[in-house]
């Protein structure tokens, strides 16, 4: 299948891309790795009139240590995040489990977050790590907390004129471990359910925790009830089981050909437990 | 929309430079097959799932059915046609031959390109690493077992 015709722009910088996006408004679509957008265009489910290709803006692809955390450029490929030794484990582990080698060589972190597929891996990791999404529009930057970014099915708080230029992940407190585990669709490897956890242990007790869940509902979310249960606990089996049983609280579960809502609810509990245990084993 | 505006591109394919004026919507797989008549790169699906279209772009394997030719402007590409050296088969081609790594052969070009990308990065892959390295390629015929043997054959051959 061949996409419908479109006008093609290849800006040399984020600023130039933002200008083009402002000029063309809702007729335009940003193209990064193209591994969500091009399949949609081939099936003609998307027919943008203007494509703004940011995929080869070199200054947008990096993983860097910064004051207080790690910065990842908006078009950094999964493969470079998976191989990075400086991003927290939950993020590199999530990137390493996206799809297959070919997709990981092309797909980008910004594209994954902006697309907000309910089965995407990176949103869960970003929520667990309390990452921030930094956007650029003409003459302006905005910082959005990951907790507020993923709003609904394929819906984020990104404005039409904004480009994700960077992702910032705050440094982990000492004694923190993180992990991402998923139950993958065997064909596409999309997450039927995926859970990222970050756990901080001090003096034998859990002092901080954060849990991102993907695949379960319309968009990735923070499992707040589980987190409240974990903090202050000793993280023994009973604590973890009880906290995990609350990870699907209030969620309207996806129910489709891959898994029923009831099955997803079960998976959320099981995979939250595994993520917490793996993160805890790396903490302290 | 209206009239079609073409874009100039220059790609290096199997060591040789090619320049063309293309429609932005032209997929790299089509460019290789139709503009360059290199039909070894196959198209097996509409959903970026099968990997039959896999080529190596600037060192990394990629599904050419989901890349616009204009996105690949300036890149170095290796296709299955670039593997053999004259009449001498590449070790991965020899491996598929020796180990019966194919039946109908439709998936084979993509399988070989993914295998070559894997071996370039990891010359000594374990069986598990080979299977994960080929997770983006689907074969409807052989059941994968002999494909893994073919990659192991190539790994051994490339070492010696
Ligand atoms: C076979 C297959 C299997 C897959 N399996 C998985 C999987 O297991 N897990 C998973 O998480 N994903 C999976 N994906 C999706 C893949 O990860 C995509 O690469 C990703 O969802 C989109 O990233 P991209 O860079 O390719 O974005 P594109 O396709 O280029 O863009 C996607 C959307 O985001 C917008 N956009 C892109 N970049 C930006 C930016 N910087 N700022 C603002 N908007 C932007 C675009 O306008 C578009 O609307 C799979 C895809 C395929 C084809
Ligand atoms: S043709 Fe099937 S993945 Fe490209
Ligand atoms: S040999 Fe027939 S599809 Fe693989």
GROMACS .gro file of C-alpha atoms and ligand atoms in nm:
model
  505
    1UNK     CA    1   0.000   0.000   0.000
    2UNK     CA    2   0.115   0.349  -0.081
    3UNK     CA    3   0.045   0.662   0.125
    4UNK     CA    4  -0.165   0.944  -0.022
    5UNK     CA    5   0.041   1.231  -0.166
    6UNK     CA    6   0.179   1.497   0.068
    7UNK     CA    7   0.414   1.792   0.070
    8UNK     CA    8   0.751   1.705   0.226
    9UNK     CA    9   0.972   1.926   0.443
   10UNK     CA   10   1.303   1.833   0.602
   11UNK     CA   11   1.388   2.113   0.848
   12UNK     CA   12   1.747   2.142   0.969
   13UNK     CA   13   1.664   2.243   1.328
   14UNK     CA   14   1.389   2.220   1.589
   15UNK     CA   15   1.327   2.594   1.549
   16UNK     CA   16   1.273   2.552   1.176
   17UNK     CA   17   1.045   2.253   1.236
   18UNK     CA   18   0.840   2.457   1.486
   19UNK     CA   19   0.801   2.738   1.229
   20UNK     CA   20   0.674   2.492   0.969
   21UNK     CA   21   0.437   2.333   1.218
   22UNK     CA   22   0.294   2.672   1.310
   23UNK     CA   23   0.255   2.767   0.946
   24UNK     CA   24   0.075   2.449   0.837
   25UNK     CA   25  -0.126   2.387   1.154
   26UNK     CA   26  -0.355   2.085   1.151
   27UNK     CA   27  -0.268   1.997   0.789
   28UNK     CA   28   0.079   1.898   0.905
   29UNK     CA   29   0.223   1.598   1.085
   30UNK     CA   30   0.566   1.558   1.238
   31UNK     CA   31   0.752   1.249   1.110
   32UNK     CA   32   1.022   1.105   1.337
   33UNK     CA   33   1.097   0.731   1.307
   34UNK     CA   34   0.780   0.683   1.105
   35UNK     CA   35   0.703   0.346   1.261
   36UNK     CA   36   0.358   0.443   1.378
   37UNK     CA   37   0.277   0.718   1.128
   38UNK     CA   38   0.386   0.550   0.802
   39UNK     CA   39   0.188   0.228   0.870
   40UNK     CA   40  -0.119   0.449   0.930
   41UNK     CA   41  -0.048   0.646   0.610
   42UNK     CA   42  -0.004   0.325   0.409
   43UNK     CA   43  -0.345   0.207   0.523
   44UNK     CA   44  -0.473   0.561   0.455
   45UNK     CA   45  -0.597   0.587   0.812
   46UNK     CA   46  -0.385   0.903   0.820
   47UNK     CA   47  -0.358   1.136   0.520
   48UNK     CA   48  -0.162   1.442   0.630
   49UNK     CA   49  -0.115   1.704   0.360
   50UNK     CA   50   0.221   1.816   0.493
   51UNK     CA   51   0.496   1.605   0.646
   52UNK     CA   52   0.768   1.768   0.856
   53UNK     CA   53   1.051   1.517   0.884
   54UNK     CA   54   1.253   1.577   1.202
   55UNK     CA   55   1.416   1.233   1.187
   56UNK     CA   56   1.753   1.353   1.069
   57UNK     CA   57   1.798   1.663   1.287
   58UNK     CA   58   2.121   1.546   1.448
   59UNK     CA   59   2.103   1.783   1.744
   60UNK     CA   60   1.780   1.610   1.858
   61UNK     CA   61   1.935   1.267   1.913
   62UNK     CA   62   2.139   1.218   2.234
   63UNK     CA   63   2.153   1.074   2.583
   64UNK     CA   64   2.335   1.310   2.821
   65UNK     CA   65   2.401   1.345   3.189
   66UNK     CA   66   2.278   1.678   3.320
   67UNK     CA   67   2.258   1.849   3.655
   68UNK     CA   68   2.000   1.653   3.849
   69UNK     CA   69   1.929   1.387   3.589
   70UNK     CA   70   1.953   1.249   3.239
   71UNK     CA   71   1.837   1.422   2.921
   72UNK     CA   72   1.729   1.224   2.617
   73UNK     CA   73   1.682   1.401   2.283
   74UNK     CA   74   1.335   1.384   2.128
   75UNK     CA   75   1.438   1.177   1.826
   76UNK     CA   76   1.673   0.937   2.005
   77UNK     CA   77   1.619   0.585   1.874
   78UNK     CA   78   1.515   0.297   2.101
   79UNK     CA   79   1.839   0.116   2.023
   80UNK     CA   80   2.047   0.401   2.167
   81UNK     CA   81   1.834   0.415   2.482
   82UNK     CA   82   1.847   0.038   2.524
   83UNK     CA   83   2.228   0.046   2.496
   84UNK     CA   84   2.277   0.349   2.721
   85UNK     CA   85   2.444   0.293   3.056
   86UNK     CA   86   2.329   0.627   3.198
   87UNK     CA   87   1.950   0.608   3.168
   88UNK     CA   88   1.771   0.443   3.463
   89UNK     CA   89   1.720   0.068   3.418
   90UNK     CA   90   1.342   0.080   3.372
   91UNK     CA   91   1.381   0.300   3.063
   92UNK     CA   92   1.661   0.103   2.897
   93UNK     CA   93   1.477  -0.220   2.979
   94UNK     CA   94   1.155  -0.087   2.823
   95UNK     CA   95   1.337   0.034   2.510
   96UNK     CA   96   1.510  -0.303   2.472
   97UNK     CA   97   1.171  -0.479   2.473
   98UNK     CA   98   1.001  -0.267   2.206
   99UNK     CA   99   0.908  -0.471   1.897
  100UNK     CA  100   1.210  -0.612   1.712
  101UNK     CA  101   1.559  -0.499   1.611
  102UNK     CA  102   1.445  -0.327   1.291
  103UNK     CA  103   1.177  -0.124   1.471
  104UNK     CA  104   1.417  -0.036   1.754
  105UNK     CA  105   1.664   0.097   1.498
  106UNK     CA  106   1.405   0.342   1.360
  107UNK     CA  107   1.148   0.425   1.629
  108UNK     CA  108   1.209   0.723   1.858
  109UNK     CA  109   1.126   0.810   2.218
  110UNK     CA  110   0.948   1.132   2.115
  111UNK     CA  111   0.737   0.946   1.858
  112UNK     CA  112   0.638   0.682   2.108
  113UNK     CA  113   0.533   0.937   2.370
  114UNK     CA  114   0.352   1.168   2.126
  115UNK     CA  115   0.164   0.878   1.970
  116UNK     CA  116   0.052   0.747   2.312
  117UNK     CA  117  -0.049   0.406   2.183
  118UNK     CA  118  -0.228   0.229   2.470
  119UNK     CA  119   0.012  -0.065   2.424
  120UNK     CA  120   0.338   0.133   2.398
  121UNK     CA  121   0.619   0.048   2.638
  122UNK     CA  122   0.803   0.374   2.704
  123UNK     CA  123   0.511   0.566   2.861
  124UNK     CA  124   0.504   0.323   3.157
  125UNK     CA  125   0.878   0.364   3.217
  126UNK     CA  126   0.858   0.740   3.192
  127UNK     CA  127   0.574   0.757   3.444
  128UNK     CA  128   0.755   0.528   3.690
  129UNK     CA  129   1.070   0.739   3.661
  130UNK     CA  130   0.875   1.067   3.696
  131UNK     CA  131   1.017   1.191   3.368
  132UNK     CA  132   0.936   1.526   3.215
  133UNK     CA  133   0.848   1.598   2.854
  134UNK     CA  134   1.003   1.915   2.720
  135UNK     CA  135   0.836   2.066   2.419
  136UNK     CA  136   0.936   2.334   2.171
  137UNK     CA  137   0.709   2.560   1.972
  138UNK     CA  138   0.796   2.889   1.805
  139UNK     CA  139   0.991   3.082   2.067
  140UNK     CA  140   0.864   2.880   2.360
  141UNK     CA  141   0.945   2.574   2.571
  142UNK     CA  142   0.714   2.391   2.803
  143UNK     CA  143   0.778   2.121   3.061
  144UNK     CA  144   0.506   1.863   3.111
  145UNK     CA  145   0.515   1.605   3.391
  146UNK     CA  146   0.471   1.251   3.256
  147UNK     CA  147   0.186   1.201   3.503
  148UNK     CA  148  -0.011   1.470   3.320
  149UNK     CA  149   0.101   1.391   2.968
  150UNK     CA  150  -0.089   1.072   2.873
  151UNK     CA  151  -0.454   1.159   2.876
  152UNK     CA  152  -0.653   0.908   2.676
  153UNK     CA  153  -0.639   0.672   2.379
  154UNK     CA  154  -0.378   0.827   2.142
  155UNK     CA  155  -0.432   1.154   2.327
  156UNK     CA  156  -0.172   1.359   2.514
  157UNK     CA  157  -0.149   1.711   2.652
  158UNK     CA  158   0.078   1.805   2.361
  159UNK     CA  159  -0.051   2.110   2.171
  160UNK     CA  160  -0.083   2.102   1.794
  161UNK     CA  161   0.209   2.345   1.753
  162UNK     CA  162   0.444   2.163   1.991
  163UNK     CA  163   0.733   1.927   1.923
  164UNK     CA  164   0.879   1.699   2.189
  165UNK     CA  165   1.238   1.817   2.187
  166UNK     CA  166   1.369   1.647   2.501
  167UNK     CA  167   1.283   1.406   2.777
  168UNK     CA  168   1.432   1.469   3.121
  169UNK     CA  169   1.459   1.198   3.384
  170UNK     CA  170   1.548   1.316   3.735
  171UNK     CA  171   1.832   1.134   3.912
  172UNK     CA  172   1.721   0.846   4.130
  173UNK     CA  173   1.767   0.886   4.507
  174UNK     CA  174   2.032   0.660   4.652
  175UNK     CA  175   1.898   0.315   4.733
  176UNK     CA  176   1.667   0.313   4.429
  177UNK     CA  177   1.613   0.029   4.184
  178UNK     CA  178   1.387   0.023   3.881
  179UNK     CA  179   1.255  -0.234   3.634
  180UNK     CA  180   1.019  -0.284   3.339
  181UNK     CA  181   0.843  -0.615   3.274
  182UNK     CA  182   0.580  -0.693   3.016
  183UNK     CA  183   0.345  -0.953   2.880
  184UNK     CA  184   0.400  -0.909   2.508
  185UNK     CA  185   0.185  -0.982   2.210
  186UNK     CA  186   0.389  -1.257   2.046
  187UNK     CA  187   0.355  -1.118   1.694
  188UNK     CA  188   0.405  -0.742   1.733
  189UNK     CA  189   0.563  -0.746   2.081
  190UNK     CA  190   0.334  -0.456   2.182
  191UNK     CA  191   0.255  -0.472   2.554
  192UNK     CA  192  -0.069  -0.649   2.636
  193UNK     CA  193   0.028  -0.531   2.981
  194UNK     CA  194   0.357  -0.368   3.081
  195UNK     CA  195   0.459  -0.240   3.423
  196UNK     CA  196   0.755  -0.025   3.527
  197UNK     CA  197   0.842   0.021   3.891
  198UNK     CA  198   1.088   0.236   4.080
  199UNK     CA  199   1.148   0.151   4.445
  200UNK     CA  200   1.371   0.325   4.702
  201UNK     CA  201   1.475   0.138   5.013
  202UNK     CA  202   1.630   0.294   5.324
  203UNK     CA  203   1.676   0.125   5.660
  204UNK     CA  204   1.488  -0.185   5.536
  205UNK     CA  205   1.176   0.012   5.447
  206UNK     CA  206   1.036   0.142   5.122
  207UNK     CA  207   1.070   0.520   5.135
  208UNK     CA  208   0.970   0.609   4.777
  209UNK     CA  209   0.790   0.422   4.501
  210UNK     CA  210   0.640   0.491   4.161
  211UNK     CA  211   0.464   0.253   3.924
  212UNK     CA  212   0.371   0.309   3.560
  213UNK     CA  213   0.125   0.074   3.388
  214UNK     CA  214   0.067   0.043   3.013
  215UNK     CA  215  -0.152  -0.178   2.794
  216UNK     CA  216  -0.425  -0.206   3.056
  217UNK     CA  217  -0.641   0.098   2.985
  218UNK     CA  218  -0.675   0.374   2.725
  219UNK     CA  219  -0.345   0.535   2.828
  220UNK     CA  220  -0.051   0.466   3.057
  221UNK     CA  221  -0.105   0.568   3.419
  222UNK     CA  222   0.053   0.584   3.766
  223UNK     CA  223  -0.078   0.311   3.997
  224UNK     CA  224  -0.123   0.548   4.291
  225UNK     CA  225  -0.308   0.312   4.524
  226UNK     CA  226  -0.029   0.055   4.497
  227UNK     CA  227   0.231   0.322   4.560
  228UNK     CA  228   0.059   0.443   4.878
  229UNK     CA  229   0.054   0.087   5.006
  230UNK     CA  230   0.421   0.027   4.936
  231UNK     CA  231   0.562   0.340   5.097
  232UNK     CA  232   0.650   0.270   5.459
  233UNK     CA  233   0.619  -0.106   5.415
  234UNK     CA  234   0.901  -0.363   5.455
  235UNK     CA  235   0.835  -0.489   5.101
  236UNK     CA  236   0.779  -0.842   5.222
  237UNK     CA  237   0.572  -1.077   5.007
  238UNK     CA  238   0.241  -0.991   5.170
  239UNK     CA  239   0.303  -0.615   5.130
  240UNK     CA  240   0.393  -0.649   4.764
  241UNK     CA  241   0.098  -0.877   4.690
  242UNK     CA  242  -0.147  -0.644   4.859
  243UNK     CA  243  -0.008  -0.336   4.684
  244UNK     CA  244  -0.008  -0.512   4.346
  245UNK     CA  245  -0.370  -0.615   4.380
  246UNK     CA  246  -0.460  -0.244   4.368
  247UNK     CA  247  -0.268  -0.157   4.050
  248UNK     CA  248  -0.580  -0.176   3.833
  249UNK     CA  249  -0.803   0.024   4.067
  250UNK     CA  250  -1.038   0.255   3.879
  251UNK     CA  251  -0.912   0.147   3.536
  252UNK     CA  252  -1.144   0.089   3.245
  253UNK     CA  253  -0.965  -0.215   3.103
  254UNK     CA  254  -0.910  -0.259   2.731
  255UNK     CA  255  -1.098  -0.558   2.602
  256UNK     CA  256  -0.997  -0.677   2.257
  257UNK     CA  257  -0.895  -0.972   2.043
  258UNK     CA  258  -0.560  -0.995   2.225
  259UNK     CA  259  -0.696  -1.018   2.579
  260UNK     CA  260  -1.024  -0.970   2.762
  261UNK     CA  261  -1.059  -0.695   3.021
  262UNK     CA  262  -1.077  -0.957   3.293
  263UNK     CA  263  -0.753  -1.118   3.178
  264UNK     CA  264  -0.579  -0.781   3.156
  265UNK     CA  265  -0.689  -0.702   3.513
  266UNK     CA  266  -0.525  -1.026   3.624
  267UNK     CA  267  -0.209  -0.950   3.426
  268UNK     CA  268  -0.179  -0.604   3.580
  269UNK     CA  269  -0.168  -0.759   3.928
  270UNK     CA  270   0.083  -1.026   3.830
  271UNK     CA  271   0.315  -0.794   3.638
  272UNK     CA  272   0.302  -0.519   3.902
  273UNK     CA  273   0.416  -0.775   4.156
  274UNK     CA  274   0.701  -0.886   3.931
  275UNK     CA  275   0.808  -0.529   3.855
  276UNK     CA  276   0.812  -0.431   4.224
  277UNK     CA  277   1.011  -0.741   4.318
  278UNK     CA  278   1.265  -0.692   4.041
  279UNK     CA  279   1.303  -0.321   4.118
  280UNK     CA  280   1.340  -0.397   4.492
  281UNK     CA  281   1.607  -0.659   4.423
  282UNK     CA  282   1.806  -0.382   4.250
  283UNK     CA  283   1.746  -0.126   4.526
  284UNK     CA  284   1.901  -0.063   4.867
  285UNK     CA  285  -0.222   1.851  -0.272
  286UNK     CA  286  -0.288   1.894  -0.648
  287UNK     CA  287   0.017   1.845  -0.869
  288UNK     CA  288   0.294   1.614  -0.758
  289UNK     CA  289   0.614   1.777  -0.641
  290UNK     CA  290   0.917   1.552  -0.660
  291UNK     CA  291   1.222   1.566  -0.436
  292UNK     CA  292   1.582   1.493  -0.542
  293UNK     CA  293   1.756   1.214  -0.350
  294UNK     CA  294   2.094   1.045  -0.364
  295UNK     CA  295   2.148   0.707  -0.202
  296UNK     CA  296   2.441   0.471  -0.202
  297UNK     CA  297   2.313   0.119  -0.262
  298UNK     CA  298   2.560  -0.169  -0.242
  299UNK     CA  299   2.845   0.077  -0.284
  300UNK     CA  300   2.706   0.253  -0.591
  301UNK     CA  301   2.552   0.601  -0.587
  302UNK     CA  302   2.205   0.649  -0.731
  303UNK     CA  303   2.032   0.985  -0.779
  304UNK     CA  304   1.666   1.025  -0.862
  305UNK     CA  305   1.369   1.260  -0.843
  306UNK     CA  306   1.101   1.087  -0.638
  307UNK     CA  307   0.757   1.151  -0.500
  308UNK     CA  308   0.786   1.195  -0.122
  309UNK     CA  309   0.537   0.913  -0.068
  310UNK     CA  310   0.756   0.659  -0.250
  311UNK     CA  311   0.861   0.389  -0.004
  312UNK     CA  312   1.224   0.282   0.006
  313UNK     CA  313   1.124  -0.077  -0.075
  314UNK     CA  314   0.950   0.042  -0.391
  315UNK     CA  315   1.242   0.264  -0.484
  316UNK     CA  316   1.477  -0.033  -0.465
  317UNK     CA  317   1.244  -0.266  -0.652
  318UNK     CA  318   1.095  -0.035  -0.912
  319UNK     CA  319   1.343   0.246  -0.970
  320UNK     CA  320   1.659   0.039  -0.927
  321UNK     CA  321   1.510  -0.298  -1.039
  322UNK     CA  322   1.659  -0.466  -0.732
  323UNK     CA  323   1.376  -0.706  -0.668
  324UNK     CA  324   1.560  -0.911  -0.405
  325UNK     CA  325   1.404  -0.688  -0.140
  326UNK     CA  326   1.058  -0.840  -0.097
  327UNK     CA  327   0.731  -0.691   0.025
  328UNK     CA  328   0.532  -0.943   0.224
  329UNK     CA  329   0.283  -0.742   0.427
  330UNK     CA  330   0.112  -0.407   0.476
  331UNK     CA  331   0.169  -0.385   0.849
  332UNK     CA  332   0.548  -0.367   0.902
  333UNK     CA  333   0.532  -0.716   1.049
  334UNK     CA  334   0.707  -0.966   0.821
  335UNK     CA  335   1.060  -0.831   0.770
  336UNK     CA  336   1.085  -0.956   0.408
  337UNK     CA  337   1.180  -0.600   0.309
  338UNK     CA  338   1.472  -0.576   0.555
  339UNK     CA  339   1.780  -0.391   0.430
  340UNK     CA  340   2.079  -0.248   0.616
  341UNK     CA  341   2.079   0.132   0.639
  342UNK     CA  342   2.396   0.298   0.771
  343UNK     CA  343   2.483  -0.022   0.956
  344UNK     CA  344   2.145  -0.101   1.115
  345UNK     CA  345   1.873  -0.335   0.987
  346UNK     CA  346   1.546  -0.167   0.891
  347UNK     CA  347   1.215  -0.249   0.725
  348UNK     CA  348   1.229  -0.064   0.394
  349UNK     CA  349   0.851  -0.086   0.349
  350UNK     CA  350   0.811   0.162   0.635
  351UNK     CA  351   1.070   0.417   0.535
  352UNK     CA  352   1.016   0.683   0.272
  353UNK     CA  353   1.286   0.695   0.008
  354UNK     CA  354   1.327   1.066   0.095
  355UNK     CA  355   1.397   0.974   0.460
  356UNK     CA  356   1.686   0.759   0.340
  357UNK     CA  357   1.838   1.041   0.135
  358UNK     CA  358   2.214   1.042   0.188
  359UNK     CA  359   2.226   0.695   0.344
  360UNK     CA  360   2.434   0.391   0.265
  361UNK     CA  361   2.217   0.090   0.199
  362UNK     CA  362   2.299  -0.276   0.161
  363UNK     CA  363   2.043  -0.507   0.002
  364UNK     CA  364   2.057  -0.881  -0.058
  365UNK     CA  365   2.205  -0.808  -0.402
  366UNK     CA  366   2.508  -0.662  -0.223
  367UNK     CA  367   2.596  -0.977  -0.026
  368UNK     CA  368   2.773  -1.199  -0.279
  369UNK     CA  369   3.114  -1.104  -0.410
  370UNK     CA  370   3.081  -1.193  -0.777
  371UNK     CA  371   3.031  -1.570  -0.785
  372UNK     CA  372   3.140  -1.612  -0.424
  373UNK     CA  373   2.845  -1.640  -0.193
  374UNK     CA  374   2.845  -1.448   0.134
  375UNK     CA  375   2.880  -1.686   0.432
  376UNK     CA  376   2.516  -1.626   0.524
  377UNK     CA  377   2.402  -1.724   0.173
  378UNK     CA  378   2.620  -2.034   0.193
  379UNK     CA  379   2.470  -2.108   0.536
  380UNK     CA  380   2.113  -2.095   0.405
  381UNK     CA  381   2.218  -2.321   0.117
  382UNK     CA  382   2.407  -2.574   0.331
  383UNK     CA  383   2.155  -2.590   0.614
  384UNK     CA  384   1.838  -2.578   0.404
  385UNK     CA  385   1.735  -2.252   0.565
  386UNK     CA  386   1.458  -2.193   0.312
  387UNK     CA  387   1.172  -2.357   0.132
  388UNK     CA  388   0.983  -2.105  -0.084
  389UNK     CA  389   1.253  -1.842  -0.028
  390UNK     CA  390   1.021  -1.545   0.008
  391UNK     CA  391   1.140  -1.446   0.354
  392UNK     CA  392   1.503  -1.533   0.280
  393UNK     CA  393   1.642  -1.196   0.165
  394UNK     CA  394   1.507  -1.027   0.478
  395UNK     CA  395   1.625  -1.313   0.701
  396UNK     CA  396   1.972  -1.284   0.555
  397UNK     CA  397   1.990  -0.907   0.595
  398UNK     CA  398   1.880  -0.931   0.960
  399UNK     CA  399   2.134  -1.209   1.014
  400UNK     CA  400   2.416  -1.007   0.860
  401UNK     CA  401   2.328  -0.704   1.076
  402UNK     CA  402   2.324  -0.932   1.382
  403UNK     CA  403   2.659  -1.095   1.300
  404UNK     CA  404   2.823  -0.758   1.232
  405UNK     CA  405   2.732  -0.650   1.581
  406UNK     CA  406   2.770  -0.983   1.755
  407UNK     CA  407   2.998  -1.229   1.575
  408UNK     CA  408   2.938  -1.504   1.835
  409UNK     CA  409   2.564  -1.506   1.901
  410UNK     CA  410   2.405  -1.772   2.119
  411UNK     CA  411   2.102  -1.955   1.983
  412UNK     CA  412   1.884  -1.732   2.200
  413UNK     CA  413   2.048  -1.418   2.061
  414UNK     CA  414   1.996  -1.542   1.705
  415UNK     CA  415   1.626  -1.606   1.771
  416UNK     CA  416   1.582  -1.262   1.930
  417UNK     CA  417   1.783  -1.101   1.652
  418UNK     CA  418   1.542  -1.249   1.396
  419UNK     CA  419   1.225  -1.162   1.591
  420UNK     CA  420   1.131  -0.905   1.326
  421UNK     CA  421   1.132  -1.161   1.043
  422UNK     CA  422   0.854  -1.407   0.974
  423UNK     CA  423   0.889  -1.733   0.780
  424UNK     CA  424   0.578  -1.924   0.678
  425UNK     CA  425   0.763  -2.236   0.563
  426UNK     CA  426   1.063  -2.366   0.752
  427UNK     CA  427   0.980  -2.336   1.117
  428UNK     CA  428   1.296  -2.133   1.190
  429UNK     CA  429   1.509  -2.424   1.310
  430UNK     CA  430   1.721  -2.445   0.995
  431UNK     CA  431   1.739  -2.068   0.972
  432UNK     CA  432   1.910  -2.063   1.312
  433UNK     CA  433   2.148  -2.336   1.191
  434UNK     CA  434   2.224  -2.126   0.882
  435UNK     CA  435   2.317  -1.826   1.098
  436UNK     CA  436   2.537  -2.046   1.317
  437UNK     CA  437   2.705  -2.183   1.004
  438UNK     CA  438   2.772  -1.828   0.884
  439UNK     CA  439   2.905  -1.721   1.225
  440UNK     CA  440   3.154  -2.011   1.223
  441UNK     CA  441   3.254  -1.945   0.865
  442UNK     CA  442   3.305  -1.573   0.924
  443UNK     CA  443   3.535  -1.648   1.219
  444UNK     CA  444   3.769  -1.864   1.014
  445LIG     C1  445   0.577  -0.399   1.379
  445LIG     C2  446   0.575  -0.296   1.488
  445LIG     C3  447   0.580  -0.337   1.620
  445LIG     C4  448   0.578  -0.243   1.722
  445LIG     N1  449   0.585  -0.287   1.850
  445LIG     C5  450   0.593  -0.197   1.951
  445LIG     C6  451   0.613  -0.241   2.086
  445LIG     O1  452   0.630  -0.359   2.115
  445LIG     N2  453   0.615  -0.146   2.182
  445LIG     C7  454   0.604  -0.012   2.153
  445LIG     O2  455   0.608   0.069   2.245
  445LIG     N3  456   0.587   0.031   2.028
  445LIG     C8  457   0.582  -0.058   1.926
  445LIG     N4  458   0.567  -0.013   1.797
  445LIG     C9  459   0.553   0.132   1.769
  445LIG    C10  460   0.689   0.195   1.753
  445LIG     O3  461   0.751   0.196   1.878
  445LIG    C11  462   0.687   0.337   1.696
  445LIG     O4  463   0.817   0.362   1.654
  445LIG    C12  464   0.647   0.448   1.790
  445LIG     O5  465   0.518   0.425   1.839
  445LIG    C13  466   0.644   0.582   1.720
  445LIG     O6  467   0.771   0.640   1.713
  445LIG     P1  468   0.823   0.698   1.576
  445LIG     O7  469   0.948   0.770   1.606
  445LIG     O8  470   0.832   0.589   1.479
  445LIG     O9  471   0.712   0.805   1.542
  445LIG     P2  472   0.633   0.842   1.409
  445LIG    O10  473   0.566   0.725   1.351
  445LIG    O11  474   0.723   0.920   1.321
  445LIG    O12  475   0.524   0.942   1.470
  445LIG    C14  476   0.419   0.895   1.552
  445LIG    C15  477   0.330   1.013   1.594
  445LIG    O13  478   0.398   1.098   1.685
  445LIG    C16  479   0.413   1.230   1.631
  445LIG     N5  480   0.551   1.270   1.665
  445LIG    C17  481   0.665   1.198   1.640
  445LIG     N6  482   0.772   1.257   1.696
  445LIG    C18  483   0.726   1.369   1.758
  445LIG    C19  484   0.789   1.473   1.834
  445LIG     N7  485   0.922   1.471   1.860
  445LIG     N8  486   0.711   1.573   1.880
  445LIG    C20  487   0.578   1.574   1.857
  445LIG     N9  488   0.513   1.479   1.786
  445LIG    C21  489   0.586   1.378   1.738
  445LIG    C22  490   0.388   1.216   1.482
  445LIG    O14  491   0.336   1.333   1.428
  445LIG    C23  492   0.288   1.102   1.479
  445LIG    O15  493   0.160   1.150   1.506
  445LIG    C24  494   0.570  -0.104   1.691
  445LIG    C25  495   0.564  -0.062   1.560
  445LIG    C26  496   0.569  -0.156   1.457
  445LIG    C27  497   0.566  -0.108   1.316
  446LIG     S1  498   0.700  -0.586   0.385
  446LIG    FE1  499   0.645  -0.683   0.569
  446LIG     S2  500   0.766  -0.573   0.710
  446LIG    FE2  501   0.812  -0.474   0.528
  447LIG     S1  502   1.104  -1.999   0.322
  447LIG    FE1  503   0.899  -1.960   0.266
  447LIG     S2  504   0.850  -1.790   0.394
  447LIG    FE2  505   1.040  -1.849   0.468
   0.00000   0.00000   0.00000
